[in-house]
């Protein structure tokens, strides 16, 4: 266990640490990102210099143009890195056990999300459950021929304790008719609303009786470990 002195002496993460991590993650999928980040400010700087030369403006105004060009370059670099980071993260997580959990953790409001999978087999196929305005949603990770059986079983369980609440199923994977990992949030938004906001915690409370006990898990599998290891995205 870390001592108090070790905790206080640990280096704090600054904003530039986050940018460095984002760059490392993005570069794994898009190796050309380095040249793009360098090229954008250079191009804008050349445009600014060209404008200054063409208009023969004064030194002070020229410096202002250069500052604006560099600032705009950093702004567009940040936008590009943000967009590519999201795509790169989904690409690198695709097929990783527990990837759906990371996606569900990005949902800020309107949903009650289980922190652990509600079903798991020896192949480490998973089923996650959440409750929102559309009702109960079960999301699977795994091949279609195995996922559909797990989803059907969990749907029956949910119907027994919340028979008046709609149960939706989403299969995440790369098989035909499965939803891509990057499209999970979009798929959730498409579901029609069926219950009120006040009913969400009540339905979630009913489903607590269905929580799978640890001893019911296949031997050697810990459901609390079926999550994304965030260190894999820090380039360490």
Coordinates of C-alpha atoms in Angstrom, one line a residue:
X1 CA 0.0 0.0 0.0
X2 CA 1.4 3.4 -0.9
X3 CA 2.4 5.7 1.9
X4 CA 1.2 9.3 2.3
X5 CA 4.6 10.6 1.2
X6 CA 4.5 8.5 -2.0
X7 CA 1.0 9.7 -2.8
X8 CA 1.9 13.4 -2.3
X9 CA 5.1 13.1 -4.3
X10 CA 3.4 11.4 -7.2
X11 CA 3.5 13.7 -10.3
X12 CA 0.2 15.3 -11.2
X13 CA -1.2 14.8 -14.6
X14 CA -1.3 18.0 -16.6
X15 CA -3.3 18.9 -19.7
X16 CA -0.3 18.2 -21.9
X17 CA -0.1 14.7 -20.5
X18 CA -3.6 14.1 -21.8
X19 CA -2.6 15.5 -25.2
X20 CA 0.4 13.2 -25.3
X21 CA -1.7 10.2 -24.5
X22 CA -4.2 11.2 -27.2
X23 CA -1.4 11.6 -29.7
X24 CA 0.1 8.1 -28.9
X25 CA -3.3 6.4 -29.2
X26 CA -4.2 8.2 -32.5
X27 CA -0.8 7.4 -34.0
X28 CA -1.2 3.7 -33.6
X29 CA -4.1 3.7 -36.0
X30 CA -3.2 6.8 -38.1
X31 CA 0.6 6.9 -38.4
X32 CA 0.3 9.9 -40.7
X33 CA -1.2 12.1 -38.0
X34 CA 2.3 13.6 -37.1
X35 CA 2.7 15.0 -40.6
X36 CA -0.9 16.3 -40.6
X37 CA -0.4 18.1 -37.2
X38 CA 2.8 19.7 -38.5
X39 CA 1.5 20.6 -41.9
X40 CA -1.7 22.5 -40.8
X41 CA 0.1 25.3 -38.9
X42 CA 2.8 25.5 -41.5
X43 CA 0.3 26.0 -44.3
X44 CA -1.6 28.6 -42.4
X45 CA 1.6 30.4 -41.6
X46 CA 2.6 30.4 -45.3
X47 CA -0.8 31.8 -46.2
X48 CA -0.4 34.6 -43.6
X49 CA 3.1 35.4 -44.8
X50 CA 1.8 35.5 -48.4
X51 CA -1.0 37.9 -47.4
X52 CA 1.5 40.1 -45.6
X53 CA 3.9 40.2 -48.7
X54 CA 1.1 40.8 -51.1
X55 CA -0.5 43.7 -49.2
X56 CA 2.8 45.2 -48.0
X57 CA 1.5 45.7 -44.5
X58 CA 3.6 47.0 -41.6
X59 CA 5.7 44.9 -39.3
X60 CA 3.2 45.1 -36.4
X61 CA 0.3 44.0 -38.6
X62 CA 2.5 41.2 -40.0
X63 CA 3.3 39.9 -36.6
X64 CA -0.4 39.9 -35.8
X65 CA -1.1 37.8 -38.9
X66 CA 1.5 35.3 -37.9
X67 CA 0.1 35.0 -34.4
X68 CA -3.4 34.5 -35.7
X69 CA -2.1 31.9 -38.2
X70 CA -0.3 29.9 -35.5
X71 CA -3.3 30.1 -33.1
X72 CA -5.6 28.9 -35.8
X73 CA -3.2 26.1 -36.6
X74 CA -3.2 24.9 -33.0
X75 CA -7.0 25.1 -33.0
X76 CA -7.4 23.0 -36.1
X77 CA -4.7 20.6 -34.8
X78 CA -6.8 20.1 -31.6
X79 CA -10.0 19.5 -33.6
X80 CA -8.2 17.0 -35.9
X81 CA -6.7 15.1 -33.0
X82 CA -10.0 15.0 -31.2
X83 CA -11.8 13.5 -34.1
X84 CA -9.1 11.0 -35.0
X85 CA -8.7 10.0 -31.3
X86 CA -12.4 8.9 -31.1
X87 CA -12.1 6.8 -34.3
X88 CA -8.8 5.3 -33.3
X89 CA -10.1 4.4 -29.8
X90 CA -13.1 2.5 -31.3
X91 CA -10.9 0.8 -33.9
X92 CA -8.4 -0.4 -31.2
X93 CA -11.1 -1.5 -28.8
X94 CA -13.0 -3.5 -31.5
X95 CA -13.0 -7.1 -30.5
X96 CA -11.6 -6.5 -27.0
X97 CA -13.5 -8.2 -24.2
X98 CA -15.5 -5.6 -22.2
X99 CA -15.3 -2.9 -24.9
X100 CA -19.1 -2.3 -24.7
X101 CA -18.6 -1.4 -21.0
X102 CA -16.3 1.5 -22.0
X103 CA -18.9 2.7 -24.5
X104 CA -21.7 2.6 -21.9
X105 CA -19.6 4.5 -19.4
X106 CA -19.6 7.4 -21.8
X107 CA -23.4 7.7 -21.4
X108 CA -23.8 10.6 -19.0
X109 CA -27.5 10.9 -18.3
X110 CA -30.9 9.2 -18.7
X111 CA -29.7 5.6 -18.3
X112 CA -29.1 3.2 -15.4
X113 CA -26.1 1.1 -16.5
X114 CA -25.0 -2.1 -14.7
X115 CA -21.3 -1.9 -13.8
X116 CA -20.8 -5.6 -14.4
X117 CA -22.0 -8.0 -17.1
X118 CA -25.2 -9.8 -16.3
X119 CA -24.2 -12.9 -18.3
X120 CA -20.9 -14.5 -19.4
X121 CA -19.9 -17.8 -20.8
X122 CA -16.6 -19.8 -21.0
X123 CA -15.9 -18.1 -24.3
X124 CA -16.0 -14.8 -22.5
X125 CA -19.1 -13.6 -24.5
X126 CA -20.8 -11.0 -22.4
X127 CA -24.2 -9.5 -22.0
X128 CA -24.6 -6.0 -20.5
X129 CA -27.8 -4.5 -19.2
X130 CA -29.1 -0.9 -18.9
X131 CA -32.4 0.8 -18.3
X132 CA -33.6 4.0 -19.9
X133 CA -36.6 5.7 -21.5
X134 CA -36.8 2.9 -24.1
X135 CA -37.1 0.3 -21.3
X136 CA -34.6 -2.5 -20.7
X137 CA -31.7 -2.9 -23.2
X138 CA -29.5 -6.0 -23.3
X139 CA -26.3 -5.6 -25.3
X140 CA -24.1 -8.7 -26.2
X141 CA -20.5 -9.1 -27.1
X142 CA -19.7 -12.2 -29.1
X143 CA -20.5 -14.1 -32.3
X144 CA -24.2 -14.1 -33.4
X145 CA -24.8 -17.9 -32.9
X146 CA -23.7 -17.7 -29.2
X147 CA -24.9 -14.1 -28.4
X148 CA -28.5 -14.7 -29.5
X149 CA -28.9 -17.6 -27.0
X150 CA -27.6 -15.5 -24.2
X151 CA -29.8 -12.6 -25.1
X152 CA -32.9 -14.8 -25.3
X153 CA -32.2 -16.2 -21.9
X154 CA -31.7 -12.8 -20.3
X155 CA -34.7 -11.4 -22.1
X156 CA -36.9 -14.1 -20.5
X157 CA -35.5 -13.3 -17.0
X158 CA -36.2 -9.6 -17.4
X159 CA -39.7 -10.3 -18.6
X160 CA -40.4 -12.3 -15.5
X161 CA -39.7 -9.4 -13.1
X162 CA -40.6 -6.5 -15.3
X163 CA -43.2 -7.9 -17.7
X164 CA -44.8 -4.6 -18.6
X165 CA -41.4 -3.0 -19.7
X166 CA -40.1 -3.5 -23.3
X167 CA -36.9 -5.4 -23.6
X168 CA -34.6 -4.5 -26.5
X169 CA -31.6 -6.5 -27.6
X170 CA -28.5 -5.3 -29.4
X171 CA -25.7 -7.6 -30.7
X172 CA -22.3 -5.9 -30.9
X173 CA -19.8 -7.5 -33.3
X174 CA -18.7 -7.8 -36.8
X175 CA -21.0 -10.5 -38.0
X176 CA -23.9 -9.8 -40.4
X177 CA -26.8 -7.9 -38.8
X178 CA -24.6 -7.1 -35.8
X179 CA -24.0 -3.5 -34.6
X180 CA -20.5 -2.1 -34.8
X181 CA -19.0 -0.9 -31.6
X182 CA -18.8 2.7 -32.7
X183 CA -22.5 2.6 -33.5
X184 CA -23.8 1.4 -30.1
X185 CA -24.7 4.9 -28.8
X186 CA -26.4 5.8 -32.1
X187 CA -28.4 2.6 -31.9
X188 CA -29.5 3.4 -28.4
X189 CA -30.8 6.8 -29.5
X190 CA -32.9 5.2 -32.2
X191 CA -34.9 3.1 -29.7
X192 CA -38.5 4.5 -29.0
X193 CA -39.3 5.8 -25.6
X194 CA -41.6 3.7 -23.6
X195 CA -41.3 4.6 -19.9
X196 CA -40.9 7.8 -18.0
X197 CA -37.7 9.1 -16.3
X198 CA -39.2 8.4 -12.9
X199 CA -39.8 4.7 -13.8
X200 CA -36.1 4.1 -14.7
X201 CA -34.8 3.7 -11.2
X202 CA -37.9 1.6 -10.2
X203 CA -37.3 -0.8 -13.1
X204 CA -33.5 -1.0 -12.3
X205 CA -34.4 -1.8 -8.7
X206 CA -36.6 -4.7 -9.8
X207 CA -33.8 -6.1 -12.0
X208 CA -31.4 -6.3 -9.0
X209 CA -32.9 -9.6 -8.1
X210 CA -31.5 -11.0 -11.4
X211 CA -27.9 -10.0 -10.7
X212 CA -25.7 -13.0 -11.3
X213 CA -23.7 -14.2 -8.3
X214 CA -20.0 -14.5 -8.6
X215 CA -20.1 -18.3 -7.9
X216 CA -22.4 -18.7 -10.9
X217 CA -19.7 -17.5 -13.2
X218 CA -17.7 -20.0 -15.3
X219 CA -14.5 -21.1 -13.5
X220 CA -11.6 -18.7 -13.9
X221 CA -13.6 -15.7 -15.0
X222 CA -14.0 -12.6 -12.9
X223 CA -16.8 -10.3 -14.1
X224 CA -15.2 -7.3 -12.5
X225 CA -12.1 -7.8 -14.7
X226 CA -14.2 -7.8 -17.9
X227 CA -13.5 -4.2 -18.5
X228 CA -11.1 -2.1 -20.6
X229 CA -7.6 -1.6 -19.2
X230 CA -7.2 2.1 -19.7
X231 CA -3.4 1.8 -19.6
X232 CA -3.4 0.2 -23.0
X233 CA -4.4 3.6 -24.4
X234 CA -1.5 5.5 -22.8
X235 CA 1.3 4.1 -24.7
X236 CA 2.9 2.6 -21.6

